[in-house]
Coordinates of C-alpha atoms in Angstrom, one line a residue:
T1258 CA -66.7 77.8 8.6
D1259 CA -68.7 75.5 6.3
V1260 CA -71.2 78.3 5.5
E1261 CA -71.0 81.2 3.1
I1262 CA -73.4 84.2 3.9
C1263 CA -74.6 86.7 1.3
L1264 CA -76.7 89.7 2.1
I1265 CA -79.0 90.5 -0.8
G1266 CA -80.7 93.9 -1.0
G1267 CA -81.3 97.1 -2.9
S1268 CA -81.3 96.6 -6.7
C1269 CA -79.8 93.1 -6.5
K1270 CA -82.0 90.3 -8.0
S1271 CA -83.3 87.9 -5.4
P1272 CA -82.6 84.3 -6.2
I1273 CA -85.8 83.3 -4.4
E1274 CA -88.2 85.9 -6.0
R1275 CA -90.3 83.2 -7.7
F1276 CA -91.4 81.8 -4.3
W1277 CA -91.1 84.8 -1.9
N1278 CA -92.1 88.4 -2.7
G1279 CA -90.5 90.2 0.2
N1280 CA -89.1 93.6 -0.6
N1281 CA -86.5 93.9 2.2
M1282 CA -82.9 92.7 2.5
L1283 CA -82.4 89.0 3.1
Y1284 CA -79.6 86.5 3.9
I1285 CA -78.7 83.7 1.6
L1286 CA -76.7 80.9 3.2
Q1287 CA -74.9 78.3 1.1
K1288 CA -71.9 76.0 1.3
A1289 CA -68.5 77.7 1.6
R1290 CA -66.5 77.2 -1.6
H1291 CA -63.3 76.1 0.1
N1292 CA -65.1 73.0 1.5
E1293 CA -66.6 72.1 -1.9
E1294 CA -66.0 68.4 -2.5
S1295 CA -67.9 65.8 -4.4
D1296 CA -69.2 63.1 -2.2
L1297 CA -70.3 61.3 -5.3
V1298 CA -66.7 60.9 -6.6
E1299 CA -65.3 60.0 -3.1
E1300 CA -67.9 57.3 -2.5
S1301 CA -68.2 55.8 -5.9
K1302 CA -66.2 52.9 -7.2
P1303 CA -63.2 53.4 -9.4
D1304 CA -65.1 52.4 -12.5
D1305 CA -67.9 54.8 -11.6
A1306 CA -65.6 57.7 -11.0
I1307 CA -65.1 58.4 -14.6
Y1308 CA -68.8 58.6 -15.2
A1309 CA -69.4 60.7 -12.2
S1310 CA -66.8 63.2 -13.2
E1311 CA -68.5 63.6 -16.6
L1312 CA -71.7 64.6 -14.8
L1313 CA -70.1 67.1 -12.5
P1314 CA -68.9 70.5 -13.8
K1315 CA -65.2 70.8 -14.4
E1316 CA -65.1 74.1 -12.5
S1317 CA -68.1 75.1 -10.3
S1318 CA -68.7 78.8 -10.6
G1319 CA -72.2 78.8 -9.2
P1320 CA -73.5 78.6 -5.7
V1321 CA -73.3 75.3 -3.8
A1322 CA -76.0 74.0 -1.6
L1323 CA -75.8 72.7 2.0
S1324 CA -77.3 69.4 3.2
V1325 CA -80.9 69.6 4.3
R1326 CA -79.8 68.4 7.7
R1327 CA -77.3 71.3 8.1
A1328 CA -79.9 73.8 6.8
K1329 CA -82.4 72.7 9.4
Q1330 CA -79.8 73.2 12.1
L1331 CA -79.1 76.7 10.9
I1332 CA -82.8 77.6 10.7
S1333 CA -83.2 76.4 14.3
L1334 CA -80.3 78.6 15.4
Y1335 CA -81.7 81.6 13.5
T1336 CA -85.2 81.0 15.1
M1337 CA -83.7 80.7 18.6
V1338 CA -81.9 84.0 18.5
Q1339 CA -85.0 85.7 17.2
N1340 CA -87.3 84.3 19.9
P1341 CA -87.7 86.8 22.8
N1342 CA -88.6 83.9 25.1
M1343 CA -85.0 82.5 25.0
T1344 CA -83.9 84.5 28.0
H1345 CA -81.2 82.0 28.8
L1346 CA -79.2 83.3 25.8
K1347 CA -78.8 86.5 27.8
T1348 CA -79.2 88.7 24.7
S1349 CA -78.9 92.3 25.8
E1350 CA -81.0 93.7 23.0
L1351 CA -83.0 91.7 20.5
V1352 CA -82.3 92.8 16.9
V1353 CA -84.7 91.9 14.1
L1354 CA -82.6 90.1 11.5
P1355 CA -83.4 90.1 7.8
P1356 CA -85.2 87.0 6.5
L1357 CA -83.0 83.9 6.0
W1358 CA -83.0 81.6 3.0
I1359 CA -80.7 78.5 2.8
R1360 CA -79.8 76.6 -0.3
C1361 CA -80.4 72.9 0.1
D1362 CA -79.1 69.9 -1.8
G1363 CA -82.4 68.0 -2.0
S1364 CA -81.0 65.0 -0.1
D1365 CA -84.2 64.4 1.9
P1366 CA -87.1 62.4 0.6
E1367 CA -89.1 65.6 -0.3
H1368 CA -86.1 66.9 -2.4
T1369 CA -86.0 70.2 -0.5
R1370 CA -84.1 73.0 -2.4
W1371 CA -84.7 76.0 -0.2
L1372 CA -85.5 76.5 3.5
G1373 CA -86.5 80.0 4.7
A1374 CA -87.4 81.8 7.8
E1375 CA -88.9 85.3 8.1
P1376 CA -89.6 87.1 11.4
L1377 CA -93.1 88.3 12.1
K1378 CA -93.2 91.7 13.7
A1379 CA -95.6 93.9 15.6
G1380 CA -93.9 97.3 15.7
N1381 CA -90.4 96.5 16.9
Q1382 CA -91.4 93.3 18.6
I1383 CA -90.9 89.9 17.1
T1384 CA -94.1 87.9 17.5
G1385 CA -93.3 84.8 15.5
I1386 CA -91.6 83.2 12.5
N1387 CA -92.8 82.3 9.0
F1388 CA -91.1 79.1 7.8
Y1389 CA -90.8 78.3 4.1
M1390 CA -89.9 75.1 2.3
V1391 CA -89.4 74.8 -1.5
T1392 CA -89.2 71.3 -2.9
C1393 CA -88.6 70.2 -6.5
D1394 CA -88.9 67.1 -8.6
G1395 CA -88.0 66.5 -12.3
P1396 CA -87.4 67.2 -15.0
T1397 CA -90.3 65.1 -16.4
A1398 CA -92.6 65.2 -19.4
D1399 CA -95.2 63.0 -17.6
K1400 CA -98.3 65.2 -17.1
T1401 CA -99.7 62.6 -14.7
C1402 CA -97.1 63.9 -12.2
F1403 CA -98.8 67.4 -12.3
A1404 CA -101.0 68.3 -9.4
D1405 CA -104.7 68.8 -9.5
L1406 CA -105.7 72.4 -8.6
E1407 CA -108.6 71.5 -6.4
E1408 CA -106.5 69.0 -4.5
L1409 CA -103.9 71.8 -4.0
K1410 CA -106.5 74.2 -2.7
M1411 CA -108.0 71.6 -0.4
A1412 CA -104.6 70.7 1.0
H1413 CA -103.9 74.5 1.7
K1414 CA -107.2 74.8 3.5
M1415 CA -106.6 71.8 5.7
K1416 CA -103.0 72.9 6.6
H1417 CA -103.9 76.4 7.4
H1418 CA -107.5 75.9 8.6
S1419 CA -108.8 78.4 6.0
S1420 CA -112.3 78.6 4.6
I1421 CA -111.4 80.9 1.7
V1422 CA -108.5 80.4 -0.7
T1423 CA -107.7 82.9 -3.5
T1424 CA -105.6 82.0 -6.5
K1425 CA -103.3 84.0 -8.7
G1426 CA -101.6 82.7 -11.8
S1427 CA -98.5 83.7 -13.6
A1428 CA -96.8 82.4 -16.8
Q1429 CA -93.7 83.2 -18.8
Y1430 CA -93.6 82.6 -22.6
E1431 CA -90.5 82.9 -24.8
L1432 CA -91.5 84.7 -28.0
I1433 CA -88.2 84.6 -29.8
R1434 CA -84.7 83.1 -29.2
A1435 CA -81.7 82.0 -31.2
A1436 CA -83.0 80.0 -34.1
A1437 CA -81.5 77.3 -36.3
I1438 CA -79.9 78.2 -39.6
E1439 CA -79.0 75.3 -41.8
D1440 CA -78.8 72.9 -38.8
T1441 CA -76.6 75.3 -36.8
I1442 CA -77.5 77.5 -33.9
V1443 CA -76.5 81.2 -33.9
E1444 CA -75.0 81.9 -30.5
S1445 CA -76.8 84.9 -29.2
E1446 CA -78.0 86.4 -25.9
S1447 CA -81.0 87.9 -27.6
N1448 CA -84.4 87.0 -26.2
I1449 CA -87.9 88.4 -26.0
Y1450 CA -90.3 86.9 -23.5
V1451 CA -93.5 87.9 -21.9
D1452 CA -94.5 87.6 -18.2
I1453 CA -98.3 87.4 -17.6
T1454 CA -100.2 87.5 -14.3
W1455 CA -103.9 87.1 -13.6
N1456 CA -106.4 86.5 -10.8
T1457 CA -108.5 83.4 -10.3
V1458 CA -107.0 80.3 -11.8
N1459 CA -109.4 77.6 -13.0
K1460 CA -107.0 74.8 -13.9
I1461 CA -103.4 73.8 -14.0
L1462 CA -101.5 75.1 -17.1
E1463 CA -104.4 77.2 -18.3
T1464 CA -103.7 79.8 -21.0
P1465 CA -103.7 83.3 -19.4
P1466 CA -107.0 85.2 -20.1
L1467 CA -106.8 88.4 -22.2
I1468 CA -107.7 90.5 -19.2
S1469 CA -104.3 89.6 -17.6
A1470 CA -101.5 92.0 -16.9
A1471 CA -98.5 91.5 -19.2
T1472 CA -94.9 92.7 -19.4
L1473 CA -92.6 92.3 -22.4
N1474 CA -89.0 91.6 -21.4
I1475 CA -86.5 92.3 -24.2
T1476 CA -82.8 91.5 -24.2
L1477 CA -81.1 92.0 -27.6
E1478 CA -77.6 91.5 -28.8
S1479 CA -76.6 93.6 -31.8
G1480 CA -74.9 92.0 -34.9
D1481 CA -77.2 89.1 -35.8
P1482 CA -76.5 88.5 -39.5
R1483 CA -80.2 87.8 -40.0
S1484 CA -81.2 91.3 -38.8
P1485 CA -82.6 93.7 -41.5
V1486 CA -80.2 96.3 -40.1
Y1487 CA -77.1 94.1 -40.2
Q1488 CA -75.4 96.3 -42.9
L1489 CA -75.9 99.3 -40.6
Y1490 CA -74.3 97.3 -37.9
R1491 CA -71.3 96.6 -40.1
E1492 CA -71.1 100.3 -40.9
L1493 CA -71.0 101.0 -37.1
Q1494 CA -68.2 98.5 -36.6
F1495 CA -66.1 100.4 -39.1
L1496 CA -66.9 103.6 -37.2
L1497 CA -65.8 101.9 -34.0
A1498 CA -62.5 100.8 -35.7
L1499 CA -61.9 104.4 -36.7
A1500 CA -62.6 105.6 -33.2
E1501 CA -60.2 103.1 -31.8
G1502 CA -57.5 104.2 -34.3
F1503 CA -58.1 107.8 -33.4
K1504 CA -57.6 107.0 -29.8
T1505 CA -54.6 104.6 -30.0
G1506 CA -53.0 105.6 -33.4
V1507 CA -53.4 102.1 -34.7
T1508 CA -56.3 101.3 -37.0
E1509 CA -57.4 97.8 -38.1
W1510 CA -58.2 98.2 -41.8
P1511 CA -60.6 95.7 -43.4
E1512 CA -59.8 93.6 -46.5
P1513 CA -61.1 95.3 -49.6
L1514 CA -64.3 93.7 -50.9
E1515 CA -64.6 95.6 -54.2
S1516 CA -62.5 95.4 -57.3
E1517 CA -62.3 99.1 -57.5
S1518 CA -60.2 100.9 -55.0
A1519 CA -61.5 103.7 -52.8
V1520 CA -59.4 106.2 -54.6
E1521 CA -60.9 105.2 -58.0
L1522 CA -64.5 105.4 -56.5
V1523 CA -63.8 108.9 -55.0
Q1524 CA -62.3 110.1 -58.3
E1525 CA -65.3 109.0 -60.2
F1526 CA -67.6 110.6 -57.7
L1527 CA -65.7 114.0 -58.0
T1528 CA -65.7 113.8 -61.7
D1529 CA -69.4 113.2 -61.7
L1530 CA -70.0 116.2 -59.6
K1531 CA -67.9 118.4 -61.9
N1532 CA -69.9 117.2 -64.9
K1533 CA -73.3 117.6 -63.5
L1534 CA -72.7 121.2 -62.2
D1535 CA -75.6 120.6 -59.7
R1536 CA -74.6 121.6 -56.2
F1537 CA -77.8 119.9 -54.8
C1538 CA -77.2 116.6 -56.6
I1539 CA -78.2 113.6 -54.4
S1540 CA -76.9 110.2 -55.3
E1541 CA -79.4 107.4 -55.4
N1542 CA -76.8 105.0 -53.9
K1543 CA -78.4 102.0 -55.4
N1544 CA -75.5 99.7 -54.7
E1545 CA -75.7 100.6 -51.1
T1546 CA -79.5 100.2 -50.8
E1547 CA -79.8 96.9 -52.7
K1548 CA -77.6 95.2 -50.1
I1549 CA -79.8 96.2 -47.3
K1550 CA -82.7 93.7 -47.5
C1551 CA -85.1 92.2 -45.2
D1552 CA -85.7 88.5 -45.3
T1553 CA -89.0 88.6 -43.4
A1554 CA -92.1 88.3 -45.6
A1555 CA -94.3 89.9 -42.9
V1556 CA -92.7 93.3 -43.3
D1557 CA -94.9 95.7 -45.3
S1558 CA -93.8 98.4 -47.7
S1559 CA -93.7 101.1 -45.0
I1560 CA -91.5 99.0 -42.8
K1561 CA -89.1 98.2 -45.6
S1562 CA -88.3 101.9 -45.9
I1563 CA -86.6 101.5 -42.5
F1564 CA -83.8 99.6 -44.1
S1565 CA -83.2 101.8 -47.2
E1566 CA -80.6 104.5 -47.5
R1567 CA -81.8 108.0 -46.8
G1568 CA -82.6 110.1 -49.9
D1569 CA -81.0 113.3 -48.6
L1570 CA -77.4 112.3 -48.3
D1571 CA -75.1 115.4 -48.7
F1572 CA -71.6 115.4 -50.2
A1573 CA -69.8 114.4 -47.0
E1574 CA -72.3 111.5 -46.4
Q1575 CA -71.9 110.2 -49.9
L1576 CA -68.2 110.4 -49.6
W1577 CA -68.4 108.3 -46.4
C1578 CA -70.4 105.7 -48.3
K1579 CA -67.7 105.5 -51.0
M1580 CA -64.9 105.2 -48.4
K1581 CA -66.4 103.0 -45.7
S1582 CA -65.3 99.5 -44.8
K1583 CA -65.9 97.8 -48.1
C1584 CA -63.5 100.2 -49.9
V1585 CA -60.9 102.0 -47.8
S1586 CA -58.3 99.4 -46.9
S1587 CA -55.2 101.3 -45.8
Y1588 CA -54.1 104.6 -44.3
Q1589 CA -52.4 105.6 -47.5
E1590 CA -55.5 105.1 -49.5
L1591 CA -57.4 107.3 -47.0
V1592 CA -54.9 110.1 -47.4
E1593 CA -55.1 109.9 -51.2
C1594 CA -58.9 110.1 -51.1
F1595 CA -58.9 113.3 -49.0
T1596 CA -56.1 114.8 -51.1
L1597 CA -58.3 114.4 -54.2
V1598 CA -61.3 116.1 -52.4
I1599 CA -59.3 119.0 -51.0
K1600 CA -57.6 119.7 -54.4
S1601 CA -61.0 119.8 -56.0
L1602 CA -62.3 122.2 -53.4
E1603 CA -59.1 124.4 -53.7
H1604 CA -59.5 124.6 -57.5
G1605 CA -63.2 125.4 -57.3
E1606 CA -64.0 122.4 -59.4
I1607 CA -66.8 121.4 -57.1
Q1608 CA -69.1 123.3 -54.8
P1609 CA -70.9 120.5 -53.0
W1610 CA -74.0 120.8 -50.8
I1611 CA -73.8 119.9 -47.1
H1612 CA -76.3 119.8 -44.3
Q1613 CA -76.5 122.7 -41.9
G1614 CA -75.1 122.2 -38.4
S1615 CA -72.2 119.9 -39.3
S1616 CA -69.1 120.7 -37.3
S1617 CA -66.7 118.3 -39.1
L1618 CA -63.4 119.5 -40.4
L1619 CA -64.4 118.5 -44.0
S1620 CA -67.7 120.5 -43.6
K1621 CA -65.7 123.6 -42.5
L1622 CA -63.4 123.3 -45.6
I1623 CA -66.5 123.0 -47.9
Q1624 CA -68.0 126.1 -46.3
Q1625 CA -64.7 128.0 -46.8
S1626 CA -64.6 126.9 -50.4
Y1627 CA -67.9 128.8 -51.0
H1628 CA -65.8 132.0 -50.4
G1629 CA -63.0 130.9 -52.7
K1630 CA -60.3 130.1 -50.1
I1631 CA -59.8 127.2 -47.7
E1632 CA -57.2 126.7 -44.9
V1633 CA -54.3 124.4 -45.4
V1634 CA -54.8 121.0 -43.8
S1635 CA -51.9 118.7 -43.2
L1636 CA -53.1 115.2 -44.1
S1637 CA -50.7 113.5 -41.7
G1638 CA -50.9 111.7 -38.3
I1639 CA -54.4 111.0 -37.1
T1640 CA -56.0 114.0 -39.0
P1641 CA -57.3 111.8 -41.9
I1642 CA -58.7 109.3 -39.4
Q1643 CA -60.4 112.1 -37.6
M1644 CA -61.9 113.6 -40.8
L1645 CA -63.4 110.2 -41.8
L1646 CA -64.6 109.5 -38.3
E1647 CA -66.4 112.9 -38.1
I1648 CA -68.3 112.5 -41.4
G1649 CA -69.2 108.9 -40.5
L1650 CA -70.5 110.1 -37.1
D1651 CA -72.6 112.9 -38.8
K1652 CA -74.0 110.5 -41.3
M1653 CA -74.9 107.7 -38.9
K1654 CA -76.5 110.1 -36.4
K1655 CA -78.8 111.4 -39.1
D1656 CA -79.6 107.8 -40.1
Y1657 CA -80.8 106.9 -36.6
V1658 CA -82.7 110.2 -36.1
S1659 CA -84.4 109.6 -39.4
F1660 CA -85.7 106.3 -38.1
F1661 CA -86.7 107.4 -34.6
I1662 CA -88.5 110.6 -35.8
V1663 CA -89.7 109.9 -39.3
K1664 CA -90.2 106.2 -39.3
S1665 CA -91.5 105.5 -35.8
G1666 CA -93.1 108.9 -35.4
S1667 CA -91.4 109.2 -32.0
C1668 CA -90.6 112.5 -30.4
L1669 CA -87.0 112.3 -29.3
L1670 CA -87.2 113.6 -25.7
F1671 CA -83.5 113.1 -25.3
Q1672 CA -82.6 113.8 -28.9
D1673 CA -80.0 116.5 -28.0
Y1674 CA -78.2 114.0 -25.7
F1675 CA -77.7 111.4 -28.4
I1676 CA -76.6 113.7 -31.2
S1677 CA -74.8 116.3 -29.2
T1678 CA -71.4 117.5 -30.6
S1679 CA -70.4 119.2 -27.4
V1680 CA -68.8 116.1 -26.0
D1681 CA -65.6 114.5 -27.4
L1682 CA -65.6 112.1 -30.4
Q1683 CA -65.2 109.0 -28.3
E1684 CA -68.3 109.9 -26.2
Q1685 CA -70.2 110.7 -29.4
V1686 CA -69.3 107.3 -30.8
H1687 CA -70.5 105.7 -27.5
R1688 CA -73.9 107.4 -27.8
V1689 CA -74.2 106.3 -31.5
Q1690 CA -73.7 102.7 -30.2
K1691 CA -76.6 103.3 -27.9
L1692 CA -78.8 104.5 -30.7
H1693 CA -77.9 101.4 -32.8
H1694 CA -78.9 99.1 -29.9
M1695 CA -82.2 100.9 -29.6
L1696 CA -82.7 100.6 -33.4
E1697 CA -82.1 96.9 -33.2
I1698 CA -84.7 96.5 -30.5
M1699 CA -87.3 98.6 -32.4
V1700 CA -86.7 96.7 -35.7
S1701 CA -86.9 93.3 -34.0
C1702 CA -90.2 94.2 -32.4
T1703 CA -91.5 95.6 -35.6
V1704 CA -90.5 92.7 -37.8
L1705 CA -90.9 89.7 -35.4
L1706 CA -93.8 90.9 -33.3
Q1707 CA -95.4 93.3 -35.9
F1708 CA -95.4 96.2 -33.4
K1709 CA -97.2 99.4 -34.4
H1710 CA -96.7 102.9 -33.3
E1711 CA -98.8 102.5 -30.1
N1712 CA -96.2 100.0 -28.8
L1713 CA -93.1 101.3 -30.5
F1714 CA -93.5 104.8 -29.0
P1715 CA -93.5 103.9 -25.3
L1716 CA -90.7 101.3 -25.9
T1717 CA -88.6 104.0 -27.5
Q1718 CA -89.1 106.3 -24.6
I1719 CA -88.2 103.5 -22.1
C1720 CA -85.0 102.7 -24.0
M1721 CA -84.0 106.4 -24.3
K1722 CA -84.6 107.1 -20.7
Y1723 CA -82.4 104.1 -19.7
Y1724 CA -79.6 105.1 -22.1
K1725 CA -79.5 108.7 -21.1
E1726 CA -78.7 107.6 -17.6
N1727 CA -76.6 104.4 -18.2
P1728 CA -73.7 103.1 -20.3
L1729 CA -74.2 100.7 -23.2
N1730 CA -75.4 97.4 -21.9
E1731 CA -76.7 94.8 -24.3
K1732 CA -77.6 92.4 -21.5
H1733 CA -80.0 94.9 -19.9
V1734 CA -83.7 93.7 -19.9
F1735 CA -86.0 96.4 -21.2
Q1736 CA -89.5 96.0 -19.8
L1737 CA -92.7 97.2 -21.6
P1738 CA -96.2 96.8 -20.1
I1739 CA -98.4 95.5 -22.9
R1740 CA -101.8 94.1 -23.6
P1741 CA -101.7 90.3 -23.9
A1742 CA -103.8 90.5 -27.1
V1743 CA -100.9 92.2 -28.8
V1744 CA -98.7 89.1 -28.5
K1745 CA -101.2 86.3 -27.9
K1746 CA -100.8 84.7 -31.3
F1747 CA -97.1 84.1 -30.5
Y1748 CA -97.8 82.1 -27.3
Q1749 CA -101.3 80.8 -27.4
N1750 CA -100.3 77.5 -29.0
D1751 CA -96.9 77.3 -27.2
H1752 CA -95.7 75.7 -24.0
P1753 CA -94.9 78.2 -21.2
E1754 CA -91.3 78.4 -19.9
I1755 CA -92.7 78.9 -16.4
W1756 CA -96.3 78.5 -15.2
K1757 CA -97.3 78.8 -11.5
V1758 CA -100.3 79.3 -9.3
D1759 CA -100.2 81.0 -5.9
M1760 CA -102.9 80.0 -3.4
S1761 CA -103.2 82.3 -0.4
S1762 CA -105.4 82.9 2.6
G1763 CA -105.4 85.3 5.5
H1764 CA -104.4 89.0 5.5
G1765 CA -101.4 91.0 6.5
Q1766 CA -98.9 89.1 8.6
K1767 CA -101.3 86.3 9.0
E1768 CA -101.3 85.7 5.2
V1769 CA -100.1 82.2 4.2
K1770 CA -99.3 81.0 0.7
T1771 CA -98.8 77.8 -1.2
T1772 CA -97.1 77.9 -4.6
W1773 CA -97.1 75.2 -7.3
Q1774 CA -94.8 75.8 -10.3
V1775 CA -93.5 74.1 -13.4
S1776 CA -90.5 75.4 -15.3
T1777 CA -88.3 74.3 -18.2
N1778 CA -85.2 75.4 -16.2
P1779 CA -84.2 74.4 -12.6
P1780 CA -86.0 76.8 -10.2
A1781 CA -82.8 77.3 -8.2
E1782 CA -79.3 78.2 -9.4
H1783 CA -77.6 75.6 -7.2
M1784 CA -79.5 72.8 -9.0
T1785 CA -77.6 73.3 -12.3
S1786 CA -74.5 71.5 -11.0
N1787 CA -76.2 68.1 -11.0
N1788 CA -77.1 65.9 -14.0
T1789 CA -80.6 67.1 -14.7
G1790 CA -79.8 68.4 -18.1
L1791 CA -78.9 64.9 -19.3
F1792 CA -82.5 63.7 -18.7
S1793 CA -83.9 66.4 -21.0
D1794 CA -81.5 65.6 -23.8
S1795 CA -81.9 61.9 -23.8
T1796 CA -85.6 61.8 -23.3
V1797 CA -87.0 64.3 -25.8
N1798 CA -84.2 64.3 -28.4
G1799 CA -84.7 68.0 -29.1
S1800 CA -88.5 67.6 -29.6
S1801 CA -90.6 70.4 -28.4
E1802 CA -93.8 68.3 -28.4
E1803 CA -93.2 66.9 -24.9
R1804 CA -91.7 69.7 -22.9
M1805 CA -89.6 68.7 -19.9
Y1806 CA -90.6 70.4 -16.7
F1807 CA -89.2 70.8 -13.2
I1808 CA -92.1 70.7 -10.7
A1809 CA -91.6 72.9 -7.6
M1810 CA -93.8 73.4 -4.6
A1811 CA -93.4 76.1 -2.0
K1812 CA -95.2 75.9 1.4
C1813 CA -95.2 78.0 4.5
S1814 CA -96.2 77.7 8.1
Q1815 CA -96.2 80.1 11.0
V1816 CA -95.0 79.8 14.6
H1817 CA -96.1 82.4 17.1
F1818 CA -93.9 83.3 20.1
T1819 CA -96.6 85.2 22.0

């Protein structure tokens, strides 16, 4: 009753993946939550209780570890029921159980954080058990605490009676994260980091060689005010507000940001069209473009074009630009704007040009006006909302397609899926959200990592494949295999977030491994409930010169039953 058991398998992320690379299901054992009590608070003096309570979380939401002593008991029981020689247990049929890993509280002198056991098999027969122990110290900035590689290899040889030891290194570097703006931190889940692996390690904390294998991991949250496409994000938010209003009948209208009302802007726009008598007139939209700027000096002229307004806006798209969030501030104003447009079409005062293929209600009215007669439209209920939503969707779809095809040179394999009009408006809006998230990823990699077409193209395909099959998920980690040379300048002088070396000997089921790792974060989730974070804050005072590291060691040993 004191133990909670979790079965991890399938696509679930293994909490022990850094130290064990098994592909099968596994059991995770931890302390049952209903027994969770703080021994520290119970045993401490009254004066100390206040201090202790400050160190402990107010509400523990993460896993809780068992004592090392209890974990060893459970490992022994697990081993006993897997041992075919234990005939006194009178087990009718021996079943091979998944590997077992137990969260430990580090209460022993070695500070053990994990104990594990994995059956060794020959066909359907259990021949032995692999035992694992993961210990951890720190955090510390003292490099003298770090191990010597040759000493680690020698210890491995002696423990396992090996003559040959192979080494494999891996490192993780954070390339971008939420940065400080005027002494404040922008709260964001965005992060880009690279995982690098290589064979033959020569020294502890060595920089990965260029012949390494590297994978870029990208998690990006839309809406960062520093993003070059932030104005497009705001435009999308207005579209989402319209979609919500179309669905519920209640629309949250923004506060007007311009001195001119939307009605006045639309009237000026229509008057200008009448005077020019040019049905192919395309507005320069200077006021729109000037507000979309990039603050990154590294962006060249070809990249800057990403953030500028398209030059082929048709009448409906220009009308959207006049009426979007900075102008239209009420339902009544929206009705008045469309009333002006429809009257101008009915009287033949304008014959505006529109893109082919548009299925919006306004586009149909414009096409009808070419023949001198348009159907009567009642501008009541949700009809005006629908009309504005449709032209906004058309415009933003073309914006994204312009980037993905023209700017990045990418062939949109799933183009029809993202811009299809055969689904309802809500689903179309959802797909436009996906397009925007992909755009934010591409722009971030272009601006921050100076990606060129050779990297943007495969990344685009990876994102599109994911979003054709999955709903919008800004927490998803997009992974791109990449040459280390592409991003080396961003990490070569930086400290790794994780650095480890695996030393192994033997082959197949006789393979044994020792792992030494340093990491800026605790190597186990159940370690986050103690006071380790205080050491980092009080020791380095925010300085990145002396990086604080947790030092973890994973060892294994084998016991054979036959």
